[in-house]
Coordinates of C-alpha atoms and ligand atoms in Angstrom, one line a residue:
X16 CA 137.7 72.1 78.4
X17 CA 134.6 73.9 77.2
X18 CA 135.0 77.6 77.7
X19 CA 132.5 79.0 80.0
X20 CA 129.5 81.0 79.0
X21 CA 130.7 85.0 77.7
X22 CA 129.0 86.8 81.1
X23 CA 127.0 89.8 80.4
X24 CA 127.6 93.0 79.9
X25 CA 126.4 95.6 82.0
X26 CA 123.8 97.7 80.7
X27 CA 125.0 101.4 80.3
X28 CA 121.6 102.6 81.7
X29 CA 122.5 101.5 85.5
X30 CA 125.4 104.0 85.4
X31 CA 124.8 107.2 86.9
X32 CA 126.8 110.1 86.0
X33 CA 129.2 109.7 88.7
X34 CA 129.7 106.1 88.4
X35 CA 130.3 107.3 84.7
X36 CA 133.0 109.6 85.6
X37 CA 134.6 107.2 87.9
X38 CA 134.6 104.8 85.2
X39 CA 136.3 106.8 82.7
X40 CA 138.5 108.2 84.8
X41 CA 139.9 104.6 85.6
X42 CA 140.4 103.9 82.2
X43 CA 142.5 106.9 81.9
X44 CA 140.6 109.3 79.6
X45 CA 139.5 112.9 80.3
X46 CA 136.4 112.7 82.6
X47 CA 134.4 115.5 80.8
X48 CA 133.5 112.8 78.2
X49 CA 131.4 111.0 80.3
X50 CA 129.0 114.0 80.2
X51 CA 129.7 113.4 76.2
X52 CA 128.5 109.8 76.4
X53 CA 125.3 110.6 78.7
X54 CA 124.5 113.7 75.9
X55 CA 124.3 111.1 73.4
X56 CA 122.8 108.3 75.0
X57 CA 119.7 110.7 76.7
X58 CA 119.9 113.6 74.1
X59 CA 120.4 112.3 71.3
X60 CA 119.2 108.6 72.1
X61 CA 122.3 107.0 70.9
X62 CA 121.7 103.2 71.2
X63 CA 125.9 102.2 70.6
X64 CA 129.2 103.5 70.7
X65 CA 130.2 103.4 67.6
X66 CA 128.0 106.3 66.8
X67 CA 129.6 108.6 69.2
X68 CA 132.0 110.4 66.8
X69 CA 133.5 112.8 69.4
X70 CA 134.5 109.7 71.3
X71 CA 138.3 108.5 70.3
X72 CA 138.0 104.9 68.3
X73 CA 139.9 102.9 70.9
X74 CA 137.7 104.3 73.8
X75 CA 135.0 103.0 72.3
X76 CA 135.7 100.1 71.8
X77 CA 136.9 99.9 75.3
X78 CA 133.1 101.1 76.5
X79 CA 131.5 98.3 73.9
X80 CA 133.1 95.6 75.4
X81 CA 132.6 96.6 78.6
X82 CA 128.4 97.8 78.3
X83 CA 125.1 96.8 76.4
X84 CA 122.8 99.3 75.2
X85 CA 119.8 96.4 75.9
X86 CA 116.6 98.0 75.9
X87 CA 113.6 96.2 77.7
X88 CA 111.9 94.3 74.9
X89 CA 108.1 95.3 74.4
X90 CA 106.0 92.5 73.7
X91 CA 102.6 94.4 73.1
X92 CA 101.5 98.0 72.3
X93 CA 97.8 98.7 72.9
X94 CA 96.3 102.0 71.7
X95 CA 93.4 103.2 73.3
X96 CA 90.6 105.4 72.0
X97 CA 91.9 108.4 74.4
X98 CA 95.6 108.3 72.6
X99 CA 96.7 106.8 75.5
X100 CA 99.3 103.5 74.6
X101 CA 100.2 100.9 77.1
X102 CA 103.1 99.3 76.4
X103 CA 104.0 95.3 78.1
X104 CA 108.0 94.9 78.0
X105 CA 109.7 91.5 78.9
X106 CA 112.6 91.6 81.1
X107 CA 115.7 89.4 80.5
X108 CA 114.9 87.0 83.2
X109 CA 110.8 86.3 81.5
X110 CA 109.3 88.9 83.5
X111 CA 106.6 91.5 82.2
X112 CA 106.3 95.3 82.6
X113 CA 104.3 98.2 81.5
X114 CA 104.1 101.3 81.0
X115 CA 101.7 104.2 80.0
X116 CA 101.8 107.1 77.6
X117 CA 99.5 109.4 78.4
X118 CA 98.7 112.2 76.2
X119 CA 96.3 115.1 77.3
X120 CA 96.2 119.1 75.9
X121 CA 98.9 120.2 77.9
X122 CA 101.8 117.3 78.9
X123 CA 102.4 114.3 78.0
X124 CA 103.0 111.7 81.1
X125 CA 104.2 108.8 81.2
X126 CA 103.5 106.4 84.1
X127 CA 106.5 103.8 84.9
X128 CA 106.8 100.6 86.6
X129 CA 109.8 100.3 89.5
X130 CA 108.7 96.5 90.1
X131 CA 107.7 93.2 88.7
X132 CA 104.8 92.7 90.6
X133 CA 104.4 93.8 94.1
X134 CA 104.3 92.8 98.4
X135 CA 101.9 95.1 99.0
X136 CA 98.9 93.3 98.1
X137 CA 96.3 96.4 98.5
X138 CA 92.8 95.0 98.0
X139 CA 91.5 97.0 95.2
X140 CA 94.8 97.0 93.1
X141 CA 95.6 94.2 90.7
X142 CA 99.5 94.6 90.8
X143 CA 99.3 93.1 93.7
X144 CA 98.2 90.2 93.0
X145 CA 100.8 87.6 92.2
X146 CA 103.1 89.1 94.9
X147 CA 106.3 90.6 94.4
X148 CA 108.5 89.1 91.7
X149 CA 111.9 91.5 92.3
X150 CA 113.0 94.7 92.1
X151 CA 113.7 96.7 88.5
X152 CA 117.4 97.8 87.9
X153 CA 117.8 101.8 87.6
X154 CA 118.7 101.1 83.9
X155 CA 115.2 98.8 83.5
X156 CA 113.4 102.2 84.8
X157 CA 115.4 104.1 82.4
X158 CA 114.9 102.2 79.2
X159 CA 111.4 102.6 79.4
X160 CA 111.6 106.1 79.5
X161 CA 114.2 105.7 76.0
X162 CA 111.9 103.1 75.0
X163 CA 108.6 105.1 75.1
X164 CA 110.4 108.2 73.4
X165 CA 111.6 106.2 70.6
X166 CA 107.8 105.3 70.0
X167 CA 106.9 109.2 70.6
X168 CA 109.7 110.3 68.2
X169 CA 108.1 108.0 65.5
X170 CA 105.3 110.1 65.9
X171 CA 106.1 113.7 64.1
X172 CA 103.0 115.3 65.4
X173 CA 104.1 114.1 69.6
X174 CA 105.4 116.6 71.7
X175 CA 108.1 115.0 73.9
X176 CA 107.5 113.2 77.5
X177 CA 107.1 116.7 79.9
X178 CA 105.9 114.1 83.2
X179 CA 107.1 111.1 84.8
X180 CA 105.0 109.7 87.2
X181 CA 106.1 106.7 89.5
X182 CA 103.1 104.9 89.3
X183 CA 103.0 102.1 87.1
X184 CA 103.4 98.5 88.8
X185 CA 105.2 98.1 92.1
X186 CA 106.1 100.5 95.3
X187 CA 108.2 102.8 94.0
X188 CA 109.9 103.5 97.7
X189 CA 110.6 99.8 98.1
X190 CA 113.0 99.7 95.7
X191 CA 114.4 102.6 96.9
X192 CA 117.9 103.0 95.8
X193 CA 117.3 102.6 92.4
X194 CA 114.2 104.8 91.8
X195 CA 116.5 107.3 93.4
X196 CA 119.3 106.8 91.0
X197 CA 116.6 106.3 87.6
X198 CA 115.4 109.8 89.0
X199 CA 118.6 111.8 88.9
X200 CA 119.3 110.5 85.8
X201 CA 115.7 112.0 84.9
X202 CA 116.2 115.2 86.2
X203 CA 119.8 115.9 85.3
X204 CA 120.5 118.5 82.7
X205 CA 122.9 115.5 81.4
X206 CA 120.5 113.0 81.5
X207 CA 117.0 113.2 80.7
X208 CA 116.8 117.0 82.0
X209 CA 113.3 116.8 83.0
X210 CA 112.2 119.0 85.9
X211 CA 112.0 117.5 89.4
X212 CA 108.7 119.2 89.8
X213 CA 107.3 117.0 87.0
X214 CA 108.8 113.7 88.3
X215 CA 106.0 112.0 91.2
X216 CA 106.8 109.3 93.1
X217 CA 103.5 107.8 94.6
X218 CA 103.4 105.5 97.4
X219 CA 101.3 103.7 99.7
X220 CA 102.9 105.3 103.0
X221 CA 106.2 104.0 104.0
X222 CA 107.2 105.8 106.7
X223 CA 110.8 105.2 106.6
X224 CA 111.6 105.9 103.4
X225 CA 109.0 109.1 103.1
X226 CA 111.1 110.5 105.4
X227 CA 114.1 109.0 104.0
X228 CA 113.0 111.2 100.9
X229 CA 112.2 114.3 102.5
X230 CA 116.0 114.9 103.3
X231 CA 117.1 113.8 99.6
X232 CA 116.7 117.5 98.6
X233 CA 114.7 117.1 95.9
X234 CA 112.3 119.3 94.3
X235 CA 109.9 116.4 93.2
X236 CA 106.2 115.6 93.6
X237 CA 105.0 113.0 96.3
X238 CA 102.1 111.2 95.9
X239 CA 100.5 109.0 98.7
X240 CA 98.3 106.5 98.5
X241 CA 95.6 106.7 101.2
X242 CA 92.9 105.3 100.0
X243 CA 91.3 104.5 103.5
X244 CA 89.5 107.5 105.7
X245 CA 90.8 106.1 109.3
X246 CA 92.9 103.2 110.5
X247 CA 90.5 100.8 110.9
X248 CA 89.1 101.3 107.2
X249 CA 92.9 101.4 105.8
X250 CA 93.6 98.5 107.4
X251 CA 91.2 96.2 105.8
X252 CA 92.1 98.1 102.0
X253 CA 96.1 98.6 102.4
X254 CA 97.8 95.6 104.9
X255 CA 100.8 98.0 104.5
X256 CA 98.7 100.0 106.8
X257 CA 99.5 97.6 109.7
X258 CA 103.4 97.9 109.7
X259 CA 102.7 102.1 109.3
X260 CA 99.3 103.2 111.0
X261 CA 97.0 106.0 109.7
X262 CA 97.7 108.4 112.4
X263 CA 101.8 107.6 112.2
X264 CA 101.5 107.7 108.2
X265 CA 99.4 111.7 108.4
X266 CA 102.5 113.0 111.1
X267 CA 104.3 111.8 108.3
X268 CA 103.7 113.6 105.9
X269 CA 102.7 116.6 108.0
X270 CA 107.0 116.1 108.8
X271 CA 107.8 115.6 104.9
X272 CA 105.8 119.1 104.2
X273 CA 107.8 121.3 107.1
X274 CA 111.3 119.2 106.0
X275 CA 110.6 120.1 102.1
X276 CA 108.5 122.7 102.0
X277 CA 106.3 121.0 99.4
X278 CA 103.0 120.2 99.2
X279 CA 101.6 116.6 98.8
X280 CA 99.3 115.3 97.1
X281 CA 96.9 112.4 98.4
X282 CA 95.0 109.7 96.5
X283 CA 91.7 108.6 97.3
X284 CA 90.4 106.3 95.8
X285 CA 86.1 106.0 96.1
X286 CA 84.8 102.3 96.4
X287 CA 80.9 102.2 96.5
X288 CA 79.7 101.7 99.9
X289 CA 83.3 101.7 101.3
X290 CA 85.2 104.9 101.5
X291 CA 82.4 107.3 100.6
X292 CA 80.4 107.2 103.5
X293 CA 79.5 110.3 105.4
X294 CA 81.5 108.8 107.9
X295 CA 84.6 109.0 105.7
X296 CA 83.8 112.6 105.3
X297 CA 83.7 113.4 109.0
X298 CA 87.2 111.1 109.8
X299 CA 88.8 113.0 106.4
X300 CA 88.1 116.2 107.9
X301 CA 89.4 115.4 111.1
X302 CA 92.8 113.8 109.8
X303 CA 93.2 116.7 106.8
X304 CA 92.9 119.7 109.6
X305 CA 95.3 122.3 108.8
X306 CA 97.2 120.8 106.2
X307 CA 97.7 122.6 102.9
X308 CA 97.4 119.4 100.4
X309 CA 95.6 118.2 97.3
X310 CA 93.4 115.3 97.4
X311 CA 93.0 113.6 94.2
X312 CA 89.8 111.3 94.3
X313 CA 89.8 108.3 91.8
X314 CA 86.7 106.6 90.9
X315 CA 87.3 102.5 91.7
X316 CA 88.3 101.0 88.5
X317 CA 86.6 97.5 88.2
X318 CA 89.5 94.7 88.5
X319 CA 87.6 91.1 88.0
X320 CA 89.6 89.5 91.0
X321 CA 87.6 91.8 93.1
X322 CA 84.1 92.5 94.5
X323 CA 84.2 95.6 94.8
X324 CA 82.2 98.5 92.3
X325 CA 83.0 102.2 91.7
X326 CA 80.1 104.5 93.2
X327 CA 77.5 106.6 90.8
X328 CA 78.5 110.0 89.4
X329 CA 76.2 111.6 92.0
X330 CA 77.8 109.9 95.1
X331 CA 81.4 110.9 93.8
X332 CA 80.5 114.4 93.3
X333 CA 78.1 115.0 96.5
X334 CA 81.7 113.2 97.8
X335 CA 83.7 115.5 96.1
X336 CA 82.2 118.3 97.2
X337 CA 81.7 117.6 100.0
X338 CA 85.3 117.9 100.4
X339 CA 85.7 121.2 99.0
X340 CA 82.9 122.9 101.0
X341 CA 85.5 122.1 103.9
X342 CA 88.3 123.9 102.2
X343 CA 90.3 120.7 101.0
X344 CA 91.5 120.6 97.6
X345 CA 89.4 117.7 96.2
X346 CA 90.0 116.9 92.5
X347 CA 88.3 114.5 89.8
X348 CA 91.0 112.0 88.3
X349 CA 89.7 111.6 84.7
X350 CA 89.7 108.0 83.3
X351 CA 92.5 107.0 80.8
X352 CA 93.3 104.2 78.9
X353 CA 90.2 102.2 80.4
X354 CA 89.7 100.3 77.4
X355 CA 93.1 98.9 77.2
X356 CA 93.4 98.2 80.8
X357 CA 95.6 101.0 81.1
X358 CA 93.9 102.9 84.0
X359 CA 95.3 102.7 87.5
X360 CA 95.6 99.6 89.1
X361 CA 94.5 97.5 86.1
X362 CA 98.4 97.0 85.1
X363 CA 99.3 93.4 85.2
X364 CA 100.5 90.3 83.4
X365 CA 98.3 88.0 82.4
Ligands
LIG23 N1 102.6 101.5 95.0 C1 102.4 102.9 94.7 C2 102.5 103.1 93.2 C3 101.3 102.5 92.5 S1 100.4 103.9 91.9 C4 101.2 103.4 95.4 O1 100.5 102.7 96.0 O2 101.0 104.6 95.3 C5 98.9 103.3 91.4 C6 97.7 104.1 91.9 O3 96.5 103.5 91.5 C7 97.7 104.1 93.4 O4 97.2 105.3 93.9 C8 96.7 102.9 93.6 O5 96.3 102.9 94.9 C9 95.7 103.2 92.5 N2 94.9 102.0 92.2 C10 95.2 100.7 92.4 N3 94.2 99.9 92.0 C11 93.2 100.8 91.6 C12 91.8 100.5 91.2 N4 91.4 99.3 91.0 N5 91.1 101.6 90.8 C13 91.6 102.9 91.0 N6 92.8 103.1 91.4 C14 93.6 102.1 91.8

């Protein structure tokens, strides 16, 4: 008979630290060593087992045959005049990623996918474009993190990744579970050990899971995706915007600020003759009343699947502050990575 195909391992970077401990503990060792193992792996970036010398021998080779270390594979590296480096990882199953390194004076972010491709379909994004292909694993979020620092380590004169920001392809908060899971490996002193205040999840309002969130207890940034001024104009921009309305979406978050006491942050996004209007000023005033928040305006990055075109520099700075004479937060999001088709919403496979 011919034996059947040797299944799979599982990848070590789905495990959280509980699952770790569990495992351990049912092979009958001391359950402090799986904080040992998650040391090495996101300390020390420890890509096998064998390397782990505080581990016993037979152990090890237990955790071998049972785990991979598989990395996602990176297929292209683009460097853009900026510093910024996109990198495009294929998935076991043929599917492409990417993800950003962006350097700037102070932090170095990096902006991760949670999806291959995405349902949303928003009209200005090209993500969307080919639909929703599935979800990523926790340990596919994770080993772009490992992957990215590997590449910064190469670099002596990099400081190491200080932000994460969820906004790479896909909706972050539709693939809940594991975001949540990649996350707490992030911010764990075990794991990762980067602050939750410099881990952002952006998303384009879902309603049920923002206020899923806001009882998770953590300390992290939330980013939402407005993008229209009123329900009729997100409607047309976001179809997401059907399922969760404008109004619905800003009590929302108005809830997610009293649950977490945090502020949010929202994304606005200024299409030429679309969402700058002086009627979006008066409907953004109206629906931004009272609430302490941020809104970060981005200027429309050209996609060639779409009509639309970004407004002059004089029409996004009347806009901008425009904003600001009315006492709300308005900010500028700089450019990055335009020449490599790094900027947001230009990710995508070709
Ligand atoms: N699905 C999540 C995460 C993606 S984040 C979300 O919607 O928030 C990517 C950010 O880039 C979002 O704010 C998105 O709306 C924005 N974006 C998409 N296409 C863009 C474009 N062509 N120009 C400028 N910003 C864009």
């Amino acid at each position: 008979m011919i034996s059947k195909v040797k299944e799979s391992k599982d990848s070590i970077y789905d495990l959280s630290l509980i699952e770790l401990v569990h495992f351990v503990d049912s092979v009958g060792e001391k359950t402090f060593r799986a904080g040992q193992i998650f040391k090495w792996i996101y300390e020390k970036g420890a890509q096998s087992f064998s390397v782990m010398q505080n581990l016993p021998q037979e152990f090890r080779n237990k955790l071998s045959e049972k785990f991979s270390f598989s990395l996602v594979k990176m297929t292209s590296q683009q460097v853009s005049e900026d510093g910024t480096i996109k990198l495009l990882f294929e998935l076991n199953d043929g599917e492409h990623i990417e993800t950003v390194i962006i350097p700037s004076s102070k932090r170095l972010t990096l902006c991760i996918s949670t999806q291959a491709g995405c349902k949303y379909g928003c009209k200005f994004c090209a993500s969307g474009i080919g639909g929703l292909k599935r979800n990523l694993s926790c340990g596919e979020i994770i080993s772009q993190i490992l992957y990215a620092k590997n590449i910064i380590r190469s670099n002596k004169n990099s400081r190491d990744i200080s932000h994460i920001v969820f906004m790479g392809v896909g909706e972050p908060l539709d693939n809940y579970d594991n975001l949540l899971k990649a996350i707490r490996i992030i911010n764990s002193k075990e794991g990762l050990g980067i602050a939750a205040r410099k881990i952002t999840v952006s998303t384009c309002g879902l309603i049920d899971e923002i206020k899923r969130l806001s009882k998770e207890g953590l300390q992290i940034e939330l980013s939402i995706s407005l993008h229209g001024y009123d329900n009729e104009s997100r409607n047309i921009l976001m179809p997401v915007n059907r399922k969760y309305p404008f109004d619905e979406l800003m009590e929302a978050c108005r809830d997610y600020i009293k649950e977490t006491n945090r502020q949010i942050t929202f994304e606005y996004i200024l299409i030429k003759d679309v969402t700058c209007s002086e009627k979006a000023i008066k409907s953004l005033k109206k629906a931004f009343k009272g609430l302490i928040c941020k809104i970060n305006l981005i200027p429309y990055n050209q996609v060639v699947e779409f009509q639309y075109a970004k407004p002059s520099k004089q029409e996004i700075q009347d806009f901008k502050k425009r904003l600001n004479d009315f006492g709300i937060l308005a900010t500028l999001r700089a450019l990055r990575g335009g020449d490599i088709s790094g900027a947001c919403g230009q990710l995508r496979h070709k």
